[in-house]
Coordinates of C-alpha atoms and ligand atoms in Angstrom, one line a residue:
X1 CA -43.6 8.8 -9.2
X2 CA -42.2 8.7 -6.0
X3 CA -39.0 10.4 -5.2
X4 CA -36.7 7.5 -5.9
X5 CA -38.0 7.2 -9.4
X6 CA -37.6 10.6 -10.4
X7 CA -34.0 10.9 -8.7
X8 CA -33.2 7.5 -11.3
X9 CA -35.1 9.1 -14.1
X10 CA -32.9 12.1 -14.0
X11 CA -30.1 9.6 -13.6
X12 CA -31.2 8.3 -16.9
X13 CA -31.1 11.8 -18.9
X14 CA -27.7 12.7 -17.1
X15 CA -26.0 9.6 -18.1
X16 CA -27.0 9.7 -21.7
X17 CA -25.7 13.4 -21.8
X18 CA -22.7 12.3 -20.4
X19 CA -21.6 8.9 -22.0
X20 CA -23.2 9.0 -25.9
X21 CA -20.4 11.5 -26.5
X22 CA -17.9 9.3 -28.9
X23 CA -14.0 9.0 -26.6
X24 CA -12.6 11.4 -29.0
X25 CA -10.6 9.6 -32.0
X26 CA -11.5 6.4 -31.4
X27 CA -14.0 3.8 -32.2
X28 CA -15.5 0.6 -30.0
X29 CA -14.2 -2.9 -32.4
X30 CA -15.2 -6.1 -31.4
X31 CA -12.5 -9.2 -31.4
X32 CA -14.6 -12.0 -32.1
X33 CA -13.6 -15.6 -30.0
X34 CA -14.5 -19.1 -30.6
X35 CA -18.0 -18.8 -30.7
X36 CA -20.7 -16.4 -31.9
X37 CA -21.5 -15.2 -28.6
X38 CA -17.8 -14.3 -27.5
X39 CA -16.8 -10.9 -28.7
X40 CA -14.3 -8.9 -26.8
X41 CA -14.7 -5.5 -27.0
X42 CA -11.5 -3.2 -27.8
X43 CA -10.9 0.6 -28.4
X44 CA -9.4 1.2 -31.7
X45 CA -7.6 4.9 -31.9
X46 CA -7.5 6.0 -35.3
X47 CA -4.3 7.7 -36.7
X48 CA -3.3 9.9 -39.3
X49 CA -1.1 9.9 -41.5
X50 CA 2.8 11.0 -41.3
X51 CA 2.9 14.4 -42.8
X52 CA 5.0 14.3 -46.4
X53 CA 7.8 16.2 -44.3
X54 CA 8.5 13.6 -42.3
X55 CA 8.4 10.5 -44.6
X56 CA 4.1 10.1 -45.6
X57 CA 3.8 6.4 -44.5
X58 CA 0.4 5.2 -43.1
X59 CA 0.2 4.8 -39.2
X60 CA -1.9 1.9 -38.4
X61 CA -4.6 2.2 -35.5
X62 CA -3.6 1.6 -32.2
X63 CA -5.9 -1.2 -30.3
X64 CA -6.2 -0.4 -26.2
X65 CA -7.8 -2.1 -23.6
X66 CA -11.3 -1.0 -23.1
X67 CA -13.6 -0.9 -19.7
X68 CA -16.3 1.7 -20.5
X69 CA -18.7 -0.8 -21.8
X70 CA -21.7 -0.8 -24.0
X71 CA -22.0 3.1 -23.2
X72 CA -19.6 4.1 -25.4
X73 CA -20.9 1.9 -28.3
X74 CA -23.0 4.0 -30.7
X75 CA -25.3 0.9 -31.7
X76 CA -26.1 0.8 -27.9
X77 CA -29.3 2.7 -26.2
X78 CA -28.8 3.2 -22.7
X79 CA -31.6 2.2 -20.5
X80 CA -30.7 2.3 -16.7
X81 CA -34.2 0.9 -15.6
X82 CA -33.7 -2.3 -17.9
X83 CA -30.0 -2.5 -17.1
X84 CA -27.3 -4.3 -19.5
X85 CA -27.8 -7.3 -21.3
X86 CA -26.9 -10.4 -19.5
X87 CA -23.5 -11.2 -21.8
X88 CA -22.7 -14.4 -19.7
X89 CA -25.8 -15.8 -19.0
X90 CA -25.6 -18.8 -21.5
X91 CA -21.8 -19.8 -20.5
X92 CA -23.1 -19.8 -17.1
X93 CA -26.1 -21.8 -17.8
X94 CA -24.5 -24.3 -20.8
X95 CA -22.0 -25.3 -17.4
X96 CA -25.2 -26.9 -15.8
X97 CA -24.0 -26.7 -12.4
X98 CA -26.7 -24.1 -11.0
X99 CA -30.1 -23.7 -10.3
X100 CA -32.3 -20.6 -10.2
X101 CA -33.8 -20.2 -6.9
X102 CA -37.9 -19.3 -6.5
X103 CA -36.8 -16.7 -4.2
X104 CA -34.4 -14.7 -2.1
X105 CA -32.8 -16.4 0.7
X106 CA -32.1 -13.5 2.4
X107 CA -34.0 -12.1 5.1
X108 CA -33.3 -8.3 3.9
X109 CA -33.1 -9.1 0.6
X110 CA -36.4 -10.6 0.3
X111 CA -38.0 -7.9 2.0
X112 CA -36.5 -5.0 -0.3
X113 CA -37.3 -7.2 -3.4
X114 CA -41.1 -6.7 -2.4
X115 CA -40.3 -3.2 -2.3
X116 CA -42.6 -1.2 -4.9
X117 CA -39.8 1.3 -5.9
X118 CA -38.0 -1.5 -7.5
X119 CA -41.2 -2.6 -9.7
X120 CA -40.4 -0.8 -13.3
X121 CA -36.8 -2.5 -13.1
X122 CA -35.6 -5.7 -14.8
X123 CA -33.6 -6.7 -11.5
X124 CA -33.6 -10.7 -12.3
X125 CA -31.1 -11.1 -10.2
X126 CA -33.1 -9.8 -6.9
X127 CA -36.4 -11.9 -8.3
X128 CA -34.5 -15.2 -9.1
X129 CA -31.0 -15.9 -8.1
X130 CA -28.8 -17.9 -9.2
X131 CA -27.4 -20.9 -7.1
X132 CA -24.2 -23.6 -7.4
X133 CA -26.6 -27.0 -7.4
X134 CA -26.1 -29.0 -4.1
X135 CA -22.5 -29.7 -3.5
X136 CA -21.3 -28.1 -6.8
X137 CA -18.8 -25.4 -6.9
X138 CA -19.0 -22.7 -9.3
X139 CA -15.6 -21.1 -9.2
X140 CA -13.1 -20.2 -12.1
X141 CA -10.8 -21.5 -9.9
X142 CA -12.4 -25.0 -9.6
X143 CA -13.0 -25.0 -13.6
X144 CA -9.5 -24.3 -13.8
X145 CA -8.3 -27.2 -11.6
X146 CA -9.9 -29.3 -13.6
X147 CA -8.4 -28.4 -16.8
X148 CA -11.7 -26.7 -17.9
X149 CA -11.1 -23.6 -20.0
X150 CA -14.2 -20.7 -19.9
X151 CA -15.6 -18.9 -22.3
X152 CA -14.6 -16.3 -19.3
X153 CA -11.0 -17.4 -19.6
X154 CA -10.7 -17.1 -23.2
X155 CA -12.2 -13.7 -23.6
X156 CA -9.6 -12.5 -21.3
X157 CA -7.0 -13.7 -23.3
X158 CA -8.2 -11.8 -26.1
X159 CA -8.7 -8.9 -24.0
X160 CA -5.0 -9.0 -22.6
X161 CA -3.6 -8.7 -25.7
X162 CA -5.1 -5.8 -27.5
X163 CA -4.4 -7.0 -30.6
X164 CA -0.8 -6.5 -31.0
X165 CA -0.3 -9.3 -33.4
X166 CA -2.0 -7.2 -35.9
X167 CA 1.1 -5.0 -35.3
X168 CA 3.6 -7.7 -36.1
X169 CA 6.7 -6.1 -37.9
X170 CA 6.3 -2.9 -36.7
X171 CA 8.9 -0.8 -34.7
X172 CA 5.8 0.1 -32.6
X173 CA 6.1 -3.1 -31.1
X174 CA 9.7 -2.3 -29.9
X175 CA 9.8 -2.5 -26.1
X176 CA 13.0 -1.2 -24.0
X177 CA 15.2 -4.1 -23.0
X178 CA 16.3 -4.9 -19.6
X179 CA 12.5 -4.8 -18.5
X180 CA 11.9 -6.8 -15.5
X181 CA 9.8 -9.9 -15.9
X182 CA 9.5 -9.6 -19.8
X183 CA 11.1 -12.7 -20.3
X184 CA 9.0 -15.1 -18.2
X185 CA 6.2 -13.9 -20.2
X186 CA 4.5 -15.3 -23.4
X187 CA 4.2 -13.3 -26.2
X188 CA 1.0 -13.5 -26.5
X189 CA -1.6 -14.5 -23.4
X190 CA -3.3 -17.8 -24.3
X191 CA -6.9 -18.8 -22.5
X192 CA -4.8 -22.2 -21.6
X193 CA -2.2 -19.3 -20.0
X194 CA -5.2 -17.6 -17.9
X195 CA -6.8 -21.3 -17.0
X196 CA -3.0 -22.1 -15.3
X197 CA -2.6 -18.9 -13.2
X198 CA -6.2 -19.2 -12.4
X199 CA -5.5 -22.8 -11.2
X200 CA -2.3 -21.8 -9.4
X201 CA -4.3 -18.9 -7.4
X202 CA -1.5 -16.1 -9.0
X203 CA -4.5 -14.5 -10.3
X204 CA -8.4 -14.5 -10.1
X205 CA -11.4 -13.5 -12.5
X206 CA -14.0 -12.0 -10.0
X207 CA -17.1 -13.0 -11.8
X208 CA -20.5 -14.0 -9.6
X209 CA -22.7 -16.0 -11.5
X210 CA -25.3 -13.7 -10.9
X211 CA -23.4 -10.7 -12.2
X212 CA -23.9 -12.3 -15.9
X213 CA -23.7 -8.2 -17.4
X214 CA -19.8 -8.5 -16.4
X215 CA -17.0 -8.3 -19.2
X216 CA -14.5 -11.0 -17.8
X217 CA -11.2 -9.3 -16.8
X218 CA -8.5 -10.8 -14.8
X219 CA -6.4 -9.7 -11.8
X220 CA -2.5 -10.9 -11.3
X221 CA 0.8 -9.5 -11.8
X222 CA 1.5 -11.8 -15.0
X223 CA -1.5 -9.3 -16.7
X224 CA -1.7 -6.4 -17.6
X225 CA -2.4 -4.2 -13.7
X226 CA -5.5 -3.3 -13.0
X227 CA -7.0 -0.2 -10.9
X228 CA -9.6 -0.5 -9.3
X229 CA -12.3 2.9 -8.2
X230 CA -14.4 3.7 -5.1
X231 CA -17.3 4.9 -4.9
X232 CA -20.8 5.0 -2.8
X233 CA -22.9 7.3 -0.7
X234 CA -22.6 8.2 2.5
X235 CA -24.7 9.1 5.6
X236 CA -24.2 12.5 4.4
X237 CA -24.0 12.8 1.0
X238 CA -25.1 11.5 -2.7
X239 CA -28.1 9.6 -3.9
X240 CA -28.3 6.7 -6.3
X241 CA -28.6 8.8 -9.5
X242 CA -25.1 10.3 -8.6
X243 CA -23.6 6.7 -7.5
X244 CA -25.0 5.2 -11.2
X245 CA -23.9 8.2 -12.7
X246 CA -20.0 7.7 -11.2
X247 CA -19.8 4.1 -11.8
X248 CA -20.8 4.9 -15.9
X249 CA -18.0 7.5 -15.2
X250 CA -15.1 5.6 -13.8
X251 CA -15.1 2.8 -16.5
X252 CA -15.4 5.1 -19.2
X253 CA -11.9 6.5 -18.1
X254 CA -10.3 3.5 -16.9
X255 CA -11.0 1.7 -14.1
X256 CA -11.1 -2.2 -14.1
X257 CA -13.5 -2.6 -11.1
X258 CA -15.6 -0.4 -8.7
X259 CA -16.5 -0.6 -5.5
X260 CA -19.5 0.2 -4.2
X261 CA -18.9 1.4 -0.3
X262 CA -22.7 2.9 0.1
X263 CA -23.6 3.3 3.9
X264 CA -26.4 5.3 5.2
X265 CA -29.5 4.8 3.4
X266 CA -30.9 2.7 0.4
X267 CA -27.8 0.7 0.6
X268 CA -29.1 -2.0 -1.2
X269 CA -31.0 -0.3 -3.9
X270 CA -28.0 1.7 -4.7
X271 CA -26.0 -1.5 -5.5
X272 CA -29.3 -3.1 -6.9
X273 CA -29.0 -0.4 -9.5
X274 CA -25.2 -0.6 -9.9
X275 CA -24.7 -4.0 -10.1
X276 CA -27.4 -4.4 -13.0
X277 CA -25.6 -1.2 -15.3
X278 CA -22.0 -2.4 -14.2
X279 CA -19.6 -4.4 -16.9
X280 CA -16.7 -4.6 -14.6
X281 CA -16.9 -6.3 -11.3
X282 CA -18.6 -4.6 -8.3
X283 CA -16.8 -5.3 -5.0
X284 CA -17.8 -4.5 -1.6
X285 CA -17.2 -4.2 2.3
X286 CA -20.4 -6.5 3.6
X287 CA -19.5 -5.6 7.0
X288 CA -20.5 -1.7 6.5
X289 CA -24.3 -3.1 5.2
X290 CA -24.0 -5.5 8.4
X291 CA -23.5 -2.8 11.0
X292 CA -26.1 -0.3 9.5
X293 CA -28.2 -3.3 10.2
X294 CA -27.4 -3.3 14.1
X295 CA -27.8 0.5 13.8
X296 CA -24.2 1.1 13.7
X297 CA -23.2 -0.6 16.9
X298 CA -20.4 -2.6 16.2
X299 CA -21.1 -4.7 19.8
X300 CA -24.7 -5.8 18.3
X301 CA -22.8 -7.7 15.0
X302 CA -23.5 -11.2 15.0
X303 CA -22.4 -13.9 12.6
X304 CA -25.9 -14.6 11.6
X305 CA -26.2 -10.9 10.7
X306 CA -23.0 -11.1 8.8
X307 CA -24.2 -14.2 7.0
X308 CA -27.1 -12.9 6.2
X309 CA -25.6 -9.7 4.6
X310 CA -23.1 -12.0 2.3
X311 CA -25.8 -14.6 1.1
X312 CA -28.1 -11.0 0.3
X313 CA -25.1 -9.2 -1.7
X314 CA -23.8 -12.6 -3.6
X315 CA -27.2 -13.0 -4.8
X316 CA -27.2 -9.3 -5.8
X317 CA -24.1 -10.3 -8.1
X318 CA -21.3 -8.4 -6.2
X319 CA -18.2 -10.5 -7.5
X320 CA -15.8 -9.8 -4.8
X321 CA -16.0 -9.3 -1.1
X322 CA -13.5 -7.6 1.2
X323 CA -13.6 -9.4 4.4
X324 CA -11.1 -8.2 7.1
X325 CA -10.3 -12.1 8.9
X326 CA -7.2 -11.0 9.5
X327 CA -8.1 -8.5 12.5
X328 CA -7.3 -10.9 14.8
X329 CA -8.0 -10.1 19.0
X330 CA -4.1 -10.5 19.9
X331 CA -3.1 -8.2 17.1
X332 CA -5.4 -5.3 18.4
X333 CA -3.0 -3.9 21.4
X334 CA 0.2 -3.8 18.7
X335 CA -1.8 -0.5 17.6
X336 CA -2.1 1.2 20.4
X337 CA 1.2 2.9 20.5
X338 CA 0.5 3.8 16.7
X339 CA 0.3 7.7 15.7
X340 CA -3.1 6.8 13.5
X341 CA -4.1 3.6 15.4
X342 CA -6.4 1.9 12.9
X343 CA -7.7 3.8 9.7
X344 CA -9.7 1.4 8.6
X345 CA -13.5 1.2 8.4
X346 CA -13.8 -2.6 8.6
X347 CA -10.8 -3.2 10.8
X348 CA -11.9 -0.8 13.2
X349 CA -15.5 -2.1 13.4
X350 CA -13.6 -5.4 14.3
X351 CA -11.5 -4.5 16.2
X352 CA -14.0 -2.5 18.4
X353 CA -16.1 -6.1 18.3
X354 CA -13.1 -8.6 19.6
X355 CA -12.0 -5.8 22.4
X356 CA -16.2 -5.6 23.4
X357 CA -16.5 -9.6 23.5
X358 CA -13.0 -10.7 24.0
X359 CA -13.5 -13.1 21.3
X360 CA -11.5 -13.8 18.2
X361 CA -12.9 -12.1 15.4
X362 CA -16.0 -14.1 14.0
X363 CA -15.0 -13.5 10.4
X364 CA -11.9 -15.7 11.3
X365 CA -13.5 -18.3 13.3
X366 CA -16.2 -18.5 10.7
X367 CA -14.1 -18.7 7.7
X368 CA -14.9 -22.0 6.6
X369 CA -18.7 -21.4 6.3
X370 CA -17.9 -18.0 4.3
X371 CA -16.2 -20.2 2.2
X372 CA -19.0 -22.0 1.5
X373 CA -20.8 -19.1 0.7
X374 CA -18.2 -17.7 -1.7
X375 CA -17.8 -21.2 -3.7
X376 CA -22.0 -21.0 -4.2
X377 CA -21.6 -17.6 -6.0
X378 CA -18.5 -17.1 -7.3
X379 CA -17.7 -14.6 -5.1
X380 CA -13.9 -14.0 -5.0
X381 CA -12.3 -13.0 -1.3
X382 CA -10.5 -9.6 -1.3
X383 CA -8.9 -10.5 2.3
X384 CA -9.0 -6.8 4.1
X385 CA -6.2 -5.3 5.5
X386 CA -7.8 -4.1 8.6
X387 CA -4.7 -3.1 10.4
X388 CA -3.0 -1.2 7.3
X389 CA -0.7 1.1 8.5
X390 CA -2.5 5.2 8.3
X391 CA 0.3 7.2 8.1
X392 CA 4.0 6.5 7.4
X393 CA 5.5 6.5 10.6
X394 CA 3.2 3.4 11.2
X395 CA 4.0 2.0 8.1
X396 CA 5.9 -2.4 8.2
X397 CA 4.6 -2.3 11.7
X398 CA 4.2 -5.6 14.0
X399 CA 0.1 -5.1 13.4
X400 CA 0.6 -4.8 10.2
X401 CA 2.6 -7.7 9.5
X402 CA 1.1 -9.7 12.0
X403 CA -2.6 -9.6 9.9
X404 CA -0.4 -9.9 6.6
X405 CA 0.8 -13.7 7.9
X406 CA -2.8 -14.1 9.1
X407 CA -4.0 -13.6 5.3
X408 CA -1.5 -15.8 4.1
X409 CA -3.3 -18.4 6.2
X410 CA -6.4 -17.8 5.4
X411 CA -5.8 -17.7 1.5
X412 CA -4.7 -21.5 1.9
X413 CA -8.2 -22.2 3.5
X414 CA -10.5 -20.7 0.6
X415 CA -8.2 -22.6 -1.3
X416 CA -8.7 -25.8 0.0
X417 CA -12.2 -24.4 -1.0
X418 CA -11.0 -23.7 -4.4
X419 CA -12.4 -19.9 -3.7
X420 CA -10.0 -17.5 -5.3
X421 CA -8.5 -14.7 -3.2
X422 CA -6.7 -11.2 -3.9
X423 CA -5.1 -9.9 -0.9
X424 CA -5.5 -6.5 0.5
X425 CA -2.4 -4.4 1.2
X426 CA -1.1 -1.0 2.2
X427 CA -1.8 2.3 2.9
X428 CA 0.5 4.7 3.6
X429 CA 4.2 3.6 3.4
X430 CA 7.4 5.3 2.6
X431 CA 9.2 4.9 -0.5
X432 CA 12.1 2.5 1.0
X433 CA 9.8 0.6 3.0
X434 CA 7.4 -0.5 -0.4
X435 CA 9.3 -3.7 -1.8
X436 CA 9.4 -5.2 1.9
X437 CA 5.8 -4.9 1.6
X438 CA 5.2 -6.7 -2.1
X439 CA 8.4 -9.1 -1.1
X440 CA 6.5 -10.4 2.0
X441 CA 3.3 -10.7 0.4
X442 CA 4.3 -13.0 -2.0
X443 CA 6.2 -15.2 0.4
X444 CA 3.5 -14.9 3.1
X445 CA 0.6 -15.4 1.1
X446 CA 1.5 -17.8 -1.7
X447 CA 1.7 -15.3 -4.7
X448 CA -2.2 -14.5 -4.6
X449 CA -2.3 -11.4 -6.0
X450 CA -1.9 -8.1 -4.2
X451 CA -4.1 -4.9 -4.1
X452 CA -3.2 -2.4 -2.5
X453 CA -4.7 1.2 -1.5
X454 CA -1.7 3.4 -3.1
X455 CA 0.3 3.6 -0.9
X456 CA 0.6 6.9 0.1
X457 CA 4.3 8.0 0.1
X458 CA 3.9 10.3 2.3
X459 CA 1.4 12.1 4.7
X460 CA 2.1 15.8 3.8
X461 CA -0.4 17.0 1.0
X462 CA -3.9 16.6 1.5
X463 CA -5.8 17.6 -1.5
X464 CA -3.1 16.0 -3.7
X465 CA -2.9 12.4 -2.2
X466 CA -3.8 10.9 -5.7
X467 CA -0.2 11.9 -6.4
X468 CA 1.2 10.7 -2.8
X469 CA -0.2 7.6 -3.6
X470 CA 0.4 6.9 -7.0
X471 CA 4.1 7.0 -6.8
X472 CA 3.8 4.4 -4.3
X473 CA 1.1 2.6 -6.5
X474 CA 3.7 2.8 -9.6
X475 CA 6.6 1.3 -7.5
X476 CA 4.1 -1.6 -5.9
X477 CA 2.9 -2.2 -9.2
X478 CA 6.5 -2.6 -10.5
X479 CA 7.3 -4.7 -8.1
X480 CA 4.3 -7.2 -8.6
X481 CA 1.2 -5.9 -7.1
X482 CA -1.8 -6.7 -9.6
X483 CA -4.4 -4.4 -8.5
X484 CA -4.2 -0.6 -7.4
X485 CA -6.8 1.1 -5.4
X486 CA -7.4 4.1 -6.4
X487 CA -7.3 7.6 -4.1
X488 CA -8.8 10.7 -5.1
X489 CA -7.7 14.3 -4.2
X490 CA -10.4 14.3 -1.7
X491 CA -9.1 11.6 0.5
X492 CA -9.2 12.6 4.0
X493 CA -11.0 15.1 3.4
X494 CA -14.5 14.7 1.7
X495 CA -16.6 12.1 -0.4
X496 CA -15.1 12.3 -4.0
X497 CA -17.0 14.2 -6.8
X498 CA -16.9 13.3 -10.6
X499 CA -13.7 15.3 -11.0
X500 CA -12.1 13.7 -8.5
X501 CA -13.0 10.4 -9.7
X502 CA -11.9 11.1 -13.4
X503 CA -8.8 12.7 -11.7
X504 CA -7.7 9.8 -9.3
X505 CA -8.2 7.5 -12.1
X506 CA -6.1 9.0 -14.5
X507 CA -3.7 9.5 -11.6
X508 CA -3.8 5.5 -11.3
X509 CA -4.0 4.8 -15.2
X510 CA -0.2 6.3 -15.4
X511 CA 1.0 4.4 -12.4
X512 CA -0.4 1.0 -13.7
X513 CA 0.8 1.4 -17.1
X514 CA 4.5 2.7 -15.8
X515 CA 4.4 -0.3 -13.6
X516 CA 3.3 -2.1 -17.1
X517 CA 6.2 -1.0 -19.4
X518 CA 8.5 -1.7 -16.6
X519 CA 7.4 -5.1 -15.9
X520 CA 7.3 -5.8 -19.6
X521 CA 4.0 -7.0 -20.4
X522 CA 3.8 -7.6 -24.0
X523 CA 2.8 -4.8 -25.9
X524 CA 2.7 -2.1 -23.1
X525 CA 4.8 0.4 -24.9
X526 CA 3.2 -0.1 -28.3
X527 CA 0.6 2.8 -27.0
X528 CA 4.2 5.1 -25.6
X529 CA 5.6 4.4 -29.2
X530 CA 2.6 5.9 -30.8
X531 CA 2.3 8.9 -28.9
X532 CA 5.8 9.7 -28.9
X533 CA 6.0 9.4 -33.1
X534 CA 2.8 11.3 -33.3
X535 CA 4.3 14.0 -31.1
X536 CA 7.6 14.4 -33.0
X537 CA 5.7 14.1 -36.3
X538 CA 3.7 17.6 -34.8
X539 CA 0.4 14.9 -35.1
X540 CA -1.4 17.4 -32.6
X541 CA -4.6 15.5 -33.1
X542 CA -3.4 12.1 -32.9
X543 CA -1.0 12.4 -29.7
X544 CA -4.4 14.4 -28.0
X545 CA -6.3 11.0 -28.6
X546 CA -3.3 8.7 -28.0
X547 CA -3.6 9.7 -24.5
X548 CA -5.0 8.9 -21.5
X549 CA -7.2 11.8 -21.3
X550 CA -7.7 13.1 -25.1
X551 CA -10.1 16.1 -23.8
X552 CA -7.8 17.4 -21.3
X553 CA -5.0 17.8 -23.4
X554 CA -6.8 19.4 -26.2
X555 CA -8.0 21.7 -23.8
X556 CA -5.0 22.5 -22.5
X557 CA -3.1 22.8 -26.1
X558 CA -6.3 25.2 -27.3
X559 CA -5.9 27.8 -24.2
X560 CA -3.4 29.4 -26.1
X561 CA -3.3 27.8 -29.5
X562 CA -6.9 27.4 -30.7
X563 CA -7.3 27.7 -34.5
X564 CA -7.2 24.7 -36.4
X565 CA -4.1 25.3 -38.4
X566 CA -2.3 25.0 -35.1
X567 CA -3.1 21.3 -34.8
X568 CA -0.8 20.4 -37.4
X569 CA 1.9 23.2 -36.3
X570 CA 5.0 22.8 -35.6
X571 CA 5.4 24.1 -32.0
X572 CA 3.3 25.0 -29.3
X573 CA 3.1 27.4 -27.1
X574 CA 5.6 26.4 -24.4
X575 CA 8.8 26.9 -26.7
X576 CA 7.2 29.2 -29.4
X577 CA 7.9 28.1 -33.3
X578 CA 12.1 28.6 -33.0
X579 CA 12.4 26.8 -29.9
X580 CA 11.0 23.7 -30.5
X581 CA 13.4 20.7 -30.0
X582 CA 11.4 18.2 -32.2
X583 CA 11.3 20.8 -34.7
X584 CA 15.3 21.3 -35.0
X585 CA 15.6 18.1 -34.8
X586 CA 14.1 17.5 -37.5
X587 CA 16.0 20.0 -39.1
X588 CA 18.9 18.7 -38.2
X589 CA 18.1 15.2 -39.7
X590 CA 17.0 17.2 -43.1
X591 CA 20.4 19.1 -43.2
X592 CA 22.5 15.7 -42.5
X593 CA 20.4 14.0 -45.5
X594 CA 20.7 17.4 -47.7
X595 CA 24.3 18.0 -47.0
X596 CA 25.4 14.4 -47.4
X597 CA 27.6 14.8 -44.4
X598 CA 28.2 11.8 -41.7
X599 CA 25.3 12.3 -38.8
X600 CA 27.9 13.2 -36.2
X601 CA 29.1 15.6 -38.1
X602 CA 26.0 16.9 -39.4
X603 CA 24.7 17.6 -35.7
X604 CA 27.5 19.9 -34.8
X605 CA 27.3 21.2 -38.5
X606 CA 23.6 21.7 -37.7
X607 CA 23.6 23.2 -34.4
X608 CA 26.3 25.6 -35.0
X609 CA 24.1 27.2 -37.6
X610 CA 21.0 27.1 -35.5
X611 CA 22.9 28.5 -32.7
X612 CA 23.5 31.7 -34.9
X613 CA 19.8 31.8 -35.9
X614 CA 19.0 31.4 -32.6
X615 CA 21.3 34.4 -31.3
X616 CA 20.1 36.5 -34.1
X617 CA 15.8 36.1 -33.3
X618 CA 16.0 34.5 -29.5
X619 CA 15.4 37.6 -27.7
X620 CA 12.4 38.3 -29.8
X621 CA 10.5 34.7 -29.6
X622 CA 11.1 35.1 -25.8
X623 CA 9.0 38.2 -25.9
X624 CA 6.3 36.4 -28.0
X625 CA 6.1 33.2 -26.2
Ligands
IRN1 C1 -7.6 -1.7 -1.0 C2 -6.5 -2.2 -0.3 N1 -6.6 -2.3 1.0 C3 -8.0 -1.3 1.5 N2 -8.4 -1.0 0.1 C4 -9.4 -0.4 -0.2 O1 -9.8 0.2 0.6 C5 -10.9 -1.6 0.0 O2 -11.0 -2.7 -1.2 C6 -11.9 -1.1 0.3 O3 -12.4 -0.5 -0.9 C7 -11.5 0.7 0.9 C8 -12.1 0.6 2.4 O4 -11.8 -0.2 2.9 P1 -11.7 -0.3 4.8 O5 -10.8 1.3 5.1 O6 -12.7 -0.9 5.3 O7 -10.6 -1.1 5.0
FE2_2 FE1 -5.2 7.7 5.1

């Protein structure tokens, strides 16, 4: 076995250990759609009954969105070398607008497909990719605009609803009044609503016809806020095995899409392994690979090399491409006086090319040619923010906004071809300047979904940039950003490892969910309500399991109170048995019920009684805790 394969065999082993462990307290369930092969995976979190002391009622299971793919299904046998089952293959074939090519069209792809190291793998897409028939357009936007509701759209509607209809009449459905967009949203997402949002360009469904393994999802501000996790090796670190492992790890914690930002060696093979094993859409920045092909010399890039790279990746099944077509020659001098210049990798490559040739960016010049490729495979644009600010001092400057306006023009060009578009956004932006970003994006880019990196709200915390950026992400998500690109604690410092990926994702799940709550996405508050009730009723296991990271919650709790008996204890080690506010509130309620007094009076009497009790015992409790 050569080095590459032993690397992968190792990955398969490590993976099965990390992913076969079920997510605590929950099970995978499938919601049946209108046809037999339309089964939408969801995660159902079981809840214990309320203790008799608190009323003893039954608590319904809570169903949540599930990005983890078949890996968390106990009936699924992980086989990385075979890849995932092609869930959408029949849907794509039925449309009758594609043809299977005899061979790969890109020169690089052909060369790699002949590589014996790929031999044992079912890389159907590598050997015989699909492409739109001559004259056909296979984008979800194209179907949407012709009034067709695809199976992908129905799947998404079911997925977004998370079975909240099953909770009809339950207090768990109650949401806080005064949420921003609540009134504008339908009570339940329908397939027709999905179609309409895609048709008008306000949402995208990244779904390359060569990535049939992907479980359909949507990015748009009238849907749940999504998060993206970046993985990928660099010249100095990480192999294929680690990257596939990171992919499965990232979706386990809630990554909605994953971008493979690999540079360095084995870039084609790494991507192939990732795509064949990914149930979430995969994005890339094709200019990175194009640069590898010219030995890292930006000036030597050509449209032909770039074009070949796009076709190669489209045939592998990449679902969206970051294209830095808004870095125009005339904007480059505007960055000269910045504190941190150009911080986007793709942006700096294109700026260098423009200056070296004193020519307009070839991505801009060939934009319509790129659209022709996109619509032949249904690859969505993620129009890159090559001139995003890299520090708070540079935020909202002329270079950044000049580029944003250009991306708005390009959006309309792409839409002319029915090609799906989202717009990338900053970067580093202090809180008071965030709103202007969102408002300008909505007007200049005609409501195409916004996809932002953070933004980081301050520059002073290397090592904690998942936090500096989750603050900005929560704000911009609330204002209407559709997808948040995570930032890990390693940002600015090094390539993230598995732990960094997990920390980054959890930080972003928090930001995205906080935004959903504020926006009033239907049912967004169900999980909060359920968790709070569990917390109040001292159902510790339920509190852990309803959380974003049950493992960590349990670990923290058990650090001080490890015994099983403590899982129903009416206190934790933070306040100790006597100072638990939840316990006291319950005592107050019981007191009110028992004494038959009015609530206000009962509270007063109860508190006075408690006060005396605490005065007697307080000092002792403090010493113990
Ligand atoms: C997202 C929003 N703005 C930038 N991003 C992501 O940043 C982009 O999608 C890619 O994953 C990453 C690096 O992009 P640059 O540095 O090449 O622009
Ligand atoms: Fe940065």
